[in-house]
Amino acid sequence: MTDSLFTPFSLRDTEIPNRVMLSPMCQYSAEEGLANEWHRVHLGTRAVGGAGVVMAEATGVERRGRITPGCLGIWSDEQAEALEPVTSFVRSQGAVPGIQLAHAGRKASHAPPSEGGHALPEDHADGWETISATDEPYPDEEPAATRRMDAGDVEDVIDAFAAAAERSLSAGFEIAEVHAAHGYLLHQFLSPVTNDRDDEYGGSFENRTRLVREVVEAVRGVWPDDKPVFVRISATDWLPDRDSWDVDDSVRLAPLLAEAGADLIDVSGGGIHPDQQLPNAGPGYQVPYAEAIREETDVPVAAVGGITEPTHADALVRNGRADLVALGREMLRHPYWPLEAAHELDVEVEWPVQYRRGRFE
């Protein structure tokens, strides 16, 4: 029987009820990294709406790893406790709660988009020191200084990811996703655009991929054997005119991530530099990257990027192009998209008892 958008999907001993995943979308609504009622409603609503995986936003493994002062954090027990009501409700609706563990590196210490998204220098009241593979700051109009990480910093970051995974487990999450995409810290090590090091973490492909592999190994080491680990990558830097990370590199990386303990690659793109040459962002514009990784490596993948139509999402699974379909902006616009998609695809799914009067006839 051909798998479809509403076929359950098992990774290790975790069964995901369908192939729809809420893509992690920053909410910029936390204070000191603490989740609040906004996060409970935002993530809970998508679980009510029928998503199989509800992935929380990029969540800082260190205070200095947040993108903005309003981003979620998981560097303290208090932050883990604040997330427990979120995961409890998501699970009660039959969805699998996931968390994206993140470190922004040189793209940290920025104002939220609603306030302009500009860099906040270290001496700003809301700013802090940023670290990276390089000492070159992200090229904002007024960039904040960035410090090149030394061996101690690297060790601290690996430890921070592992500790964050342990706290995420105690908070009730069932999937841990390592964020290595969109120009954030782990991507900064992967890409030759930003990695100008000459130590064991720079230069060759093996060295540039070392940190993400060690982080995945550290997360897998504390994550239960019956629960999956995802890794989100940027399959390409979209910088074809310079030495950069590309799809061939991603295909080469995927089995190494699987060796390190990853169960699925969440495939996105770009973010390393503002000069990126974004392709025509039509429906499914990033799907070929996920498909290439799946075809060449047999590692399960999630596809993302301009996917809005149920028939399109269903076809991606039916045709073996992706194992999960991640929706971000579309799920912000339509939190009950999975329920509506099931109706359009003529699939019977369970509705929340409170909403059964709204079922399509």
Coordinates of C-alpha atoms in Angstrom, one line a residue:
M1 CA 0.0 0.0 0.0
T2 CA 1.4 3.4 -1.0
D3 CA 2.0 5.8 1.9
S4 CA 0.1 9.0 1.8
L5 CA -0.1 12.3 3.8
F6 CA -2.3 10.6 6.4
T7 CA -0.4 7.4 6.8
P8 CA 1.2 7.0 10.2
F9 CA 5.0 7.1 10.2
S10 CA 7.3 5.4 12.7
L11 CA 10.8 6.4 13.7
R12 CA 12.4 4.2 16.3
D13 CA 9.4 3.4 18.6
T14 CA 7.7 6.7 18.1
E15 CA 4.6 6.7 15.9
I16 CA 3.7 10.0 14.2
P17 CA 0.0 9.9 13.3
N18 CA 0.4 11.6 9.9
R19 CA 3.0 13.2 7.7
V20 CA 2.2 16.9 8.5
M21 CA 4.8 18.7 10.6
L22 CA 4.5 22.2 12.0
S23 CA 7.7 23.8 10.9
P24 CA 9.5 25.6 13.8
M25 CA 8.5 29.3 13.5
C26 CA 10.0 31.9 15.9
Q27 CA 7.4 33.7 17.9
Y28 CA 9.6 36.4 19.6
S29 CA 7.3 36.3 22.6
A30 CA 9.3 34.9 25.5
E31 CA 10.8 36.7 28.4
E32 CA 14.2 35.4 29.5
G33 CA 13.6 32.4 27.4
L34 CA 10.5 31.4 29.3
A35 CA 7.5 29.9 27.5
N36 CA 4.1 31.5 28.3
E37 CA 0.4 31.3 27.4
W38 CA 1.2 32.5 23.8
H39 CA 3.4 29.4 23.2
R40 CA 0.8 27.1 24.7
V41 CA -2.0 28.5 22.5
H42 CA 0.2 28.7 19.4
L43 CA 1.6 25.2 19.6
G44 CA -1.6 23.7 21.1
T45 CA -3.8 25.1 18.4
R46 CA -1.7 23.3 15.7
A47 CA -2.1 20.1 17.6
V48 CA -5.9 20.6 17.8
G49 CA -5.7 21.3 14.0
G50 CA -4.3 17.8 13.4
A51 CA -0.6 18.2 12.8
G52 CA 1.3 14.9 13.3
V53 CA 4.4 16.7 14.6
V54 CA 4.2 20.0 16.4
M55 CA 7.8 21.4 16.4
A56 CA 8.5 24.3 18.8
E57 CA 10.5 27.2 17.6
A58 CA 14.3 27.6 17.6
T59 CA 15.1 27.3 21.3
G60 CA 18.4 28.6 22.6
V61 CA 20.7 26.1 24.3
E62 CA 22.5 29.0 25.8
R63 CA 21.4 32.5 26.7
R64 CA 23.9 33.9 24.1
G65 CA 22.5 31.5 21.5
R66 CA 19.1 33.2 21.1
I67 CA 18.4 35.1 18.0
T68 CA 16.5 37.9 19.8
P69 CA 15.8 38.7 23.5
G70 CA 12.2 37.3 22.8
C71 CA 13.3 33.8 21.7
L72 CA 12.6 30.7 23.8
G73 CA 15.4 29.1 25.8
I74 CA 16.1 25.7 27.3
W75 CA 19.3 26.5 29.3
S76 CA 17.6 26.3 32.7
D77 CA 15.3 24.0 34.6
E78 CA 12.8 26.8 35.0
Q79 CA 12.5 27.1 31.2
A80 CA 11.9 23.3 30.9
E81 CA 9.2 23.5 33.5
A82 CA 7.5 26.3 31.6
L83 CA 7.3 24.1 28.6
E84 CA 5.7 21.2 30.3
P85 CA 2.1 22.5 30.0
V86 CA 2.8 22.9 26.2
T87 CA 4.0 19.4 25.6
S88 CA 1.3 17.9 27.8
F89 CA -1.5 19.6 25.8
V90 CA 0.1 18.7 22.5
R91 CA 0.3 15.1 23.4
S92 CA -3.3 15.1 24.7
Q93 CA -4.4 16.0 21.2
G94 CA -2.6 13.0 19.6
A95 CA 0.3 15.0 18.2
V96 CA 4.0 14.4 18.8
P97 CA 5.8 17.4 20.4
G98 CA 9.2 18.3 19.1
I99 CA 11.7 21.0 20.0
Q100 CA 14.3 22.6 17.8
L101 CA 17.6 23.0 19.8
A102 CA 19.4 26.0 18.5
H103 CA 22.4 28.4 18.8
A104 CA 22.4 31.5 16.6
G105 CA 26.1 32.1 16.7
R106 CA 26.9 35.4 15.0
K107 CA 23.3 35.9 14.1
A108 CA 22.4 36.2 17.7
S109 CA 21.7 39.4 19.6
H110 CA 19.3 41.0 17.2
A111 CA 16.1 42.9 17.7
P112 CA 12.9 41.0 16.7
P113 CA 11.6 41.7 13.2
S114 CA 8.7 43.8 14.5
E115 CA 11.4 46.2 15.9
G116 CA 13.5 46.3 12.8
G117 CA 15.6 43.1 13.2
H118 CA 18.9 45.1 13.5
A119 CA 21.9 43.9 15.4
L120 CA 22.1 44.7 19.1
P121 CA 25.7 45.4 20.1
E122 CA 27.1 43.9 23.3
D123 CA 26.9 47.2 25.1
H124 CA 23.2 47.6 24.3
A125 CA 20.8 47.1 27.2
D126 CA 19.3 44.1 25.4
G127 CA 22.5 42.9 23.6
W128 CA 25.2 40.3 24.3
E129 CA 28.4 38.9 23.0
T130 CA 28.1 36.7 19.9
I131 CA 30.4 33.8 19.0
S132 CA 31.0 32.0 15.7
A133 CA 33.4 29.9 13.6
T134 CA 34.8 33.2 12.5
D135 CA 35.4 36.7 14.0
E136 CA 33.7 38.2 11.0
P137 CA 30.2 39.5 12.1
Y138 CA 27.1 38.9 10.2
P139 CA 27.0 41.7 7.5
D140 CA 24.2 43.9 8.9
E141 CA 24.1 47.6 8.2
E142 CA 25.6 48.2 11.6
P143 CA 27.1 44.8 12.5
A144 CA 27.9 43.9 16.1
A145 CA 31.3 42.4 17.0
T146 CA 31.7 38.6 16.9
R147 CA 34.3 36.5 18.7
R148 CA 35.9 33.5 17.1
M149 CA 35.3 30.4 19.2
D150 CA 38.2 28.7 20.9
A151 CA 38.4 25.1 22.0
G152 CA 36.7 25.8 25.3
D153 CA 33.8 27.6 23.5
V154 CA 33.3 24.6 21.2
E155 CA 33.2 22.2 24.2
D156 CA 30.8 24.5 26.0
V157 CA 28.4 24.5 23.0
I158 CA 28.4 20.7 22.7
D159 CA 27.7 20.4 26.4
A160 CA 25.0 23.0 26.1
F161 CA 23.2 21.1 23.4
A162 CA 23.4 17.9 25.4
A163 CA 22.1 19.6 28.6
A164 CA 19.3 21.2 26.6
A165 CA 18.3 17.8 25.2
E166 CA 18.1 16.4 28.7
R167 CA 15.9 19.3 29.8
S168 CA 13.7 18.9 26.7
L169 CA 13.1 15.3 27.6
S170 CA 12.1 16.2 31.2
A171 CA 9.7 18.8 29.7
G172 CA 7.9 16.1 27.7
F173 CA 9.3 16.5 24.2
E174 CA 9.5 13.3 22.1
I175 CA 11.6 14.6 19.2
A176 CA 14.8 16.7 19.5
E177 CA 15.8 18.6 16.4
V178 CA 19.3 20.0 16.1
H179 CA 19.2 23.3 14.2
A180 CA 22.1 23.3 11.7
A181 CA 20.5 25.6 9.1
H182 CA 19.7 29.2 8.1
G183 CA 23.1 30.7 8.8
Y184 CA 23.1 29.9 12.5
L185 CA 26.0 28.6 14.5
L186 CA 26.3 25.0 13.3
H187 CA 25.7 26.2 9.7
Q188 CA 28.4 28.8 10.2
F189 CA 30.8 25.9 10.8
L190 CA 29.6 23.9 7.8
S191 CA 29.9 26.6 5.2
P192 CA 33.2 27.8 3.8
V193 CA 31.5 31.2 3.5
T194 CA 31.8 31.6 7.2
N195 CA 34.3 29.0 8.4
D196 CA 37.8 30.4 7.9
R197 CA 39.4 28.3 10.6
D198 CA 42.6 26.4 10.3
D199 CA 42.1 24.0 13.3
E200 CA 40.3 20.7 13.5
Y201 CA 37.0 22.5 13.0
G202 CA 37.9 24.3 9.8
G203 CA 39.3 23.7 6.3
S204 CA 38.3 20.3 4.9
F205 CA 34.8 18.9 4.6
E206 CA 35.5 16.5 7.5
N207 CA 36.7 19.3 9.7
R208 CA 33.9 21.7 8.9
T209 CA 31.3 19.0 9.6
R210 CA 32.9 17.9 12.8
L211 CA 31.0 20.2 15.2
V212 CA 27.5 19.3 13.9
R213 CA 28.4 15.6 14.0
E214 CA 29.7 16.0 17.6
V215 CA 26.5 17.9 18.6
V216 CA 24.3 15.2 17.1
E217 CA 26.3 12.5 18.9
A218 CA 26.0 14.4 22.2
V219 CA 22.2 14.8 21.8
R220 CA 21.7 11.2 20.7
G221 CA 23.8 10.2 23.8
V222 CA 21.2 11.6 26.2
W223 CA 18.1 11.1 24.1
P224 CA 16.2 7.8 24.7
D225 CA 16.8 5.0 22.2
D226 CA 13.1 4.8 21.4
K227 CA 12.7 8.5 20.4
P228 CA 14.0 10.2 17.2
V229 CA 16.5 12.9 16.7
F230 CA 16.0 15.2 13.7
V231 CA 18.6 17.6 12.1
R232 CA 17.6 20.6 10.1
I233 CA 20.1 21.7 7.5
S234 CA 20.3 24.3 4.8
A235 CA 20.9 22.1 1.8
T236 CA 22.5 25.0 -0.1
D237 CA 23.8 28.5 0.7
W238 CA 22.3 29.8 -2.6
L239 CA 25.6 31.4 -3.4
P240 CA 26.7 29.6 -6.6
D241 CA 29.2 32.3 -7.5
R242 CA 31.5 31.6 -4.5
D243 CA 32.9 28.7 -2.5
S244 CA 29.9 27.7 -0.5
W245 CA 27.8 24.9 0.9
D246 CA 25.7 23.1 -1.8
V247 CA 23.4 20.2 -2.3
D248 CA 26.3 17.8 -3.1
D249 CA 27.8 18.6 0.3
S250 CA 24.4 18.0 2.0
V251 CA 24.1 14.6 0.3
R252 CA 27.5 13.7 1.5
L253 CA 26.7 15.0 5.1
A254 CA 23.4 13.1 5.5
P255 CA 24.7 9.6 6.1
L256 CA 27.3 11.0 8.5
L257 CA 24.5 12.6 10.5
A258 CA 22.7 9.3 10.4
E259 CA 25.8 7.6 11.7
A260 CA 26.0 10.2 14.5
G261 CA 22.4 9.3 15.5
A262 CA 20.0 11.4 13.4
D263 CA 16.8 9.6 12.2
L264 CA 15.5 12.3 9.8
I265 CA 17.0 15.3 7.9
D266 CA 14.7 18.3 7.9
V267 CA 15.8 20.0 4.6
S268 CA 15.6 23.8 4.1
G269 CA 18.0 26.2 2.5
G270 CA 19.9 29.5 2.7
G271 CA 20.5 32.0 5.5
I272 CA 24.2 32.1 5.6
H273 CA 24.6 35.5 3.9
P274 CA 22.3 38.3 2.8
D275 CA 23.6 38.1 -0.7
Q276 CA 22.0 34.7 -1.3
Q277 CA 20.5 34.2 -4.7
L278 CA 17.1 32.8 -3.7
P279 CA 15.5 30.8 -6.5
N280 CA 12.0 31.4 -7.8
A281 CA 10.1 30.6 -4.6
G282 CA 7.2 28.8 -6.1
P283 CA 5.3 25.9 -4.5
G284 CA 7.8 23.3 -3.2
Y285 CA 10.8 25.2 -4.3
Q286 CA 13.0 23.4 -1.8
V287 CA 11.6 20.0 -2.3
P288 CA 14.3 18.9 -4.9
Y289 CA 16.9 19.3 -2.1
A290 CA 15.1 16.9 0.2
E291 CA 14.4 14.5 -2.7
A292 CA 18.1 14.4 -3.6
I293 CA 19.1 13.5 -0.1
R294 CA 16.4 10.8 0.2
E295 CA 17.3 9.3 -3.2
E296 CA 21.1 9.3 -2.7
T297 CA 21.2 8.2 1.0
D298 CA 17.9 6.5 2.0
V299 CA 17.9 8.8 5.1
P300 CA 14.3 9.9 5.8
V301 CA 13.6 13.5 5.1
A302 CA 11.2 16.3 5.7
A303 CA 10.4 18.7 2.8
V304 CA 9.6 22.3 3.3
G305 CA 9.2 25.5 1.2
G306 CA 6.0 27.0 -0.2
I307 CA 3.9 23.9 0.2
T308 CA 0.3 25.0 0.6
E309 CA -2.0 22.6 -1.3
P310 CA -3.1 19.3 0.2
T311 CA -2.8 17.5 -3.1
H312 CA 0.7 18.7 -3.5
A313 CA 1.7 17.6 0.0
D314 CA 0.0 14.2 -0.5
A315 CA 1.8 13.7 -3.8
L316 CA 5.2 14.3 -2.2
V317 CA 4.7 11.4 0.2
R318 CA 2.9 9.2 -2.4
N319 CA 5.8 9.6 -4.9
G320 CA 8.5 9.0 -2.3
R321 CA 9.9 12.5 -2.5
A322 CA 9.6 13.1 1.3
D323 CA 8.6 11.3 4.4
L324 CA 7.3 14.3 6.3
V325 CA 5.9 17.6 4.9
A326 CA 6.7 20.6 7.0
L327 CA 4.5 23.7 6.8
G328 CA 5.5 27.0 8.4
R329 CA 3.8 30.1 7.1
E330 CA 0.8 28.2 5.8
M331 CA 0.2 26.8 9.3
L332 CA 0.4 30.3 10.7
R333 CA -2.4 31.3 8.3
H334 CA -4.3 28.1 8.6
P335 CA -3.8 26.3 12.0
Y336 CA -6.4 23.7 11.1
W337 CA -4.8 22.9 7.7
P338 CA -4.5 19.2 8.4
L339 CA -8.2 18.8 9.1
E340 CA -9.1 20.7 6.0
A341 CA -6.5 18.7 4.0
A342 CA -8.0 15.4 5.1
H343 CA -11.4 16.5 3.9
E344 CA -10.1 17.6 0.5
L345 CA -8.2 14.3 0.2
D346 CA -11.4 12.4 1.3
V347 CA -9.6 10.8 4.3
E348 CA -11.4 10.1 7.6
V349 CA -9.5 11.6 10.5
E350 CA -10.4 12.1 14.2
W351 CA -11.6 15.6 15.1
P352 CA -11.4 17.0 18.6
V353 CA -14.8 16.2 20.3
Q354 CA -15.2 19.9 21.0
Y355 CA -15.1 20.7 17.2
R356 CA -17.1 17.9 15.7
R357 CA -20.0 20.1 14.9
G358 CA -17.6 21.8 12.4
R359 CA -16.7 18.7 10.5
F360 CA -17.2 18.8 6.8
E361 CA -20.3 16.8 5.6

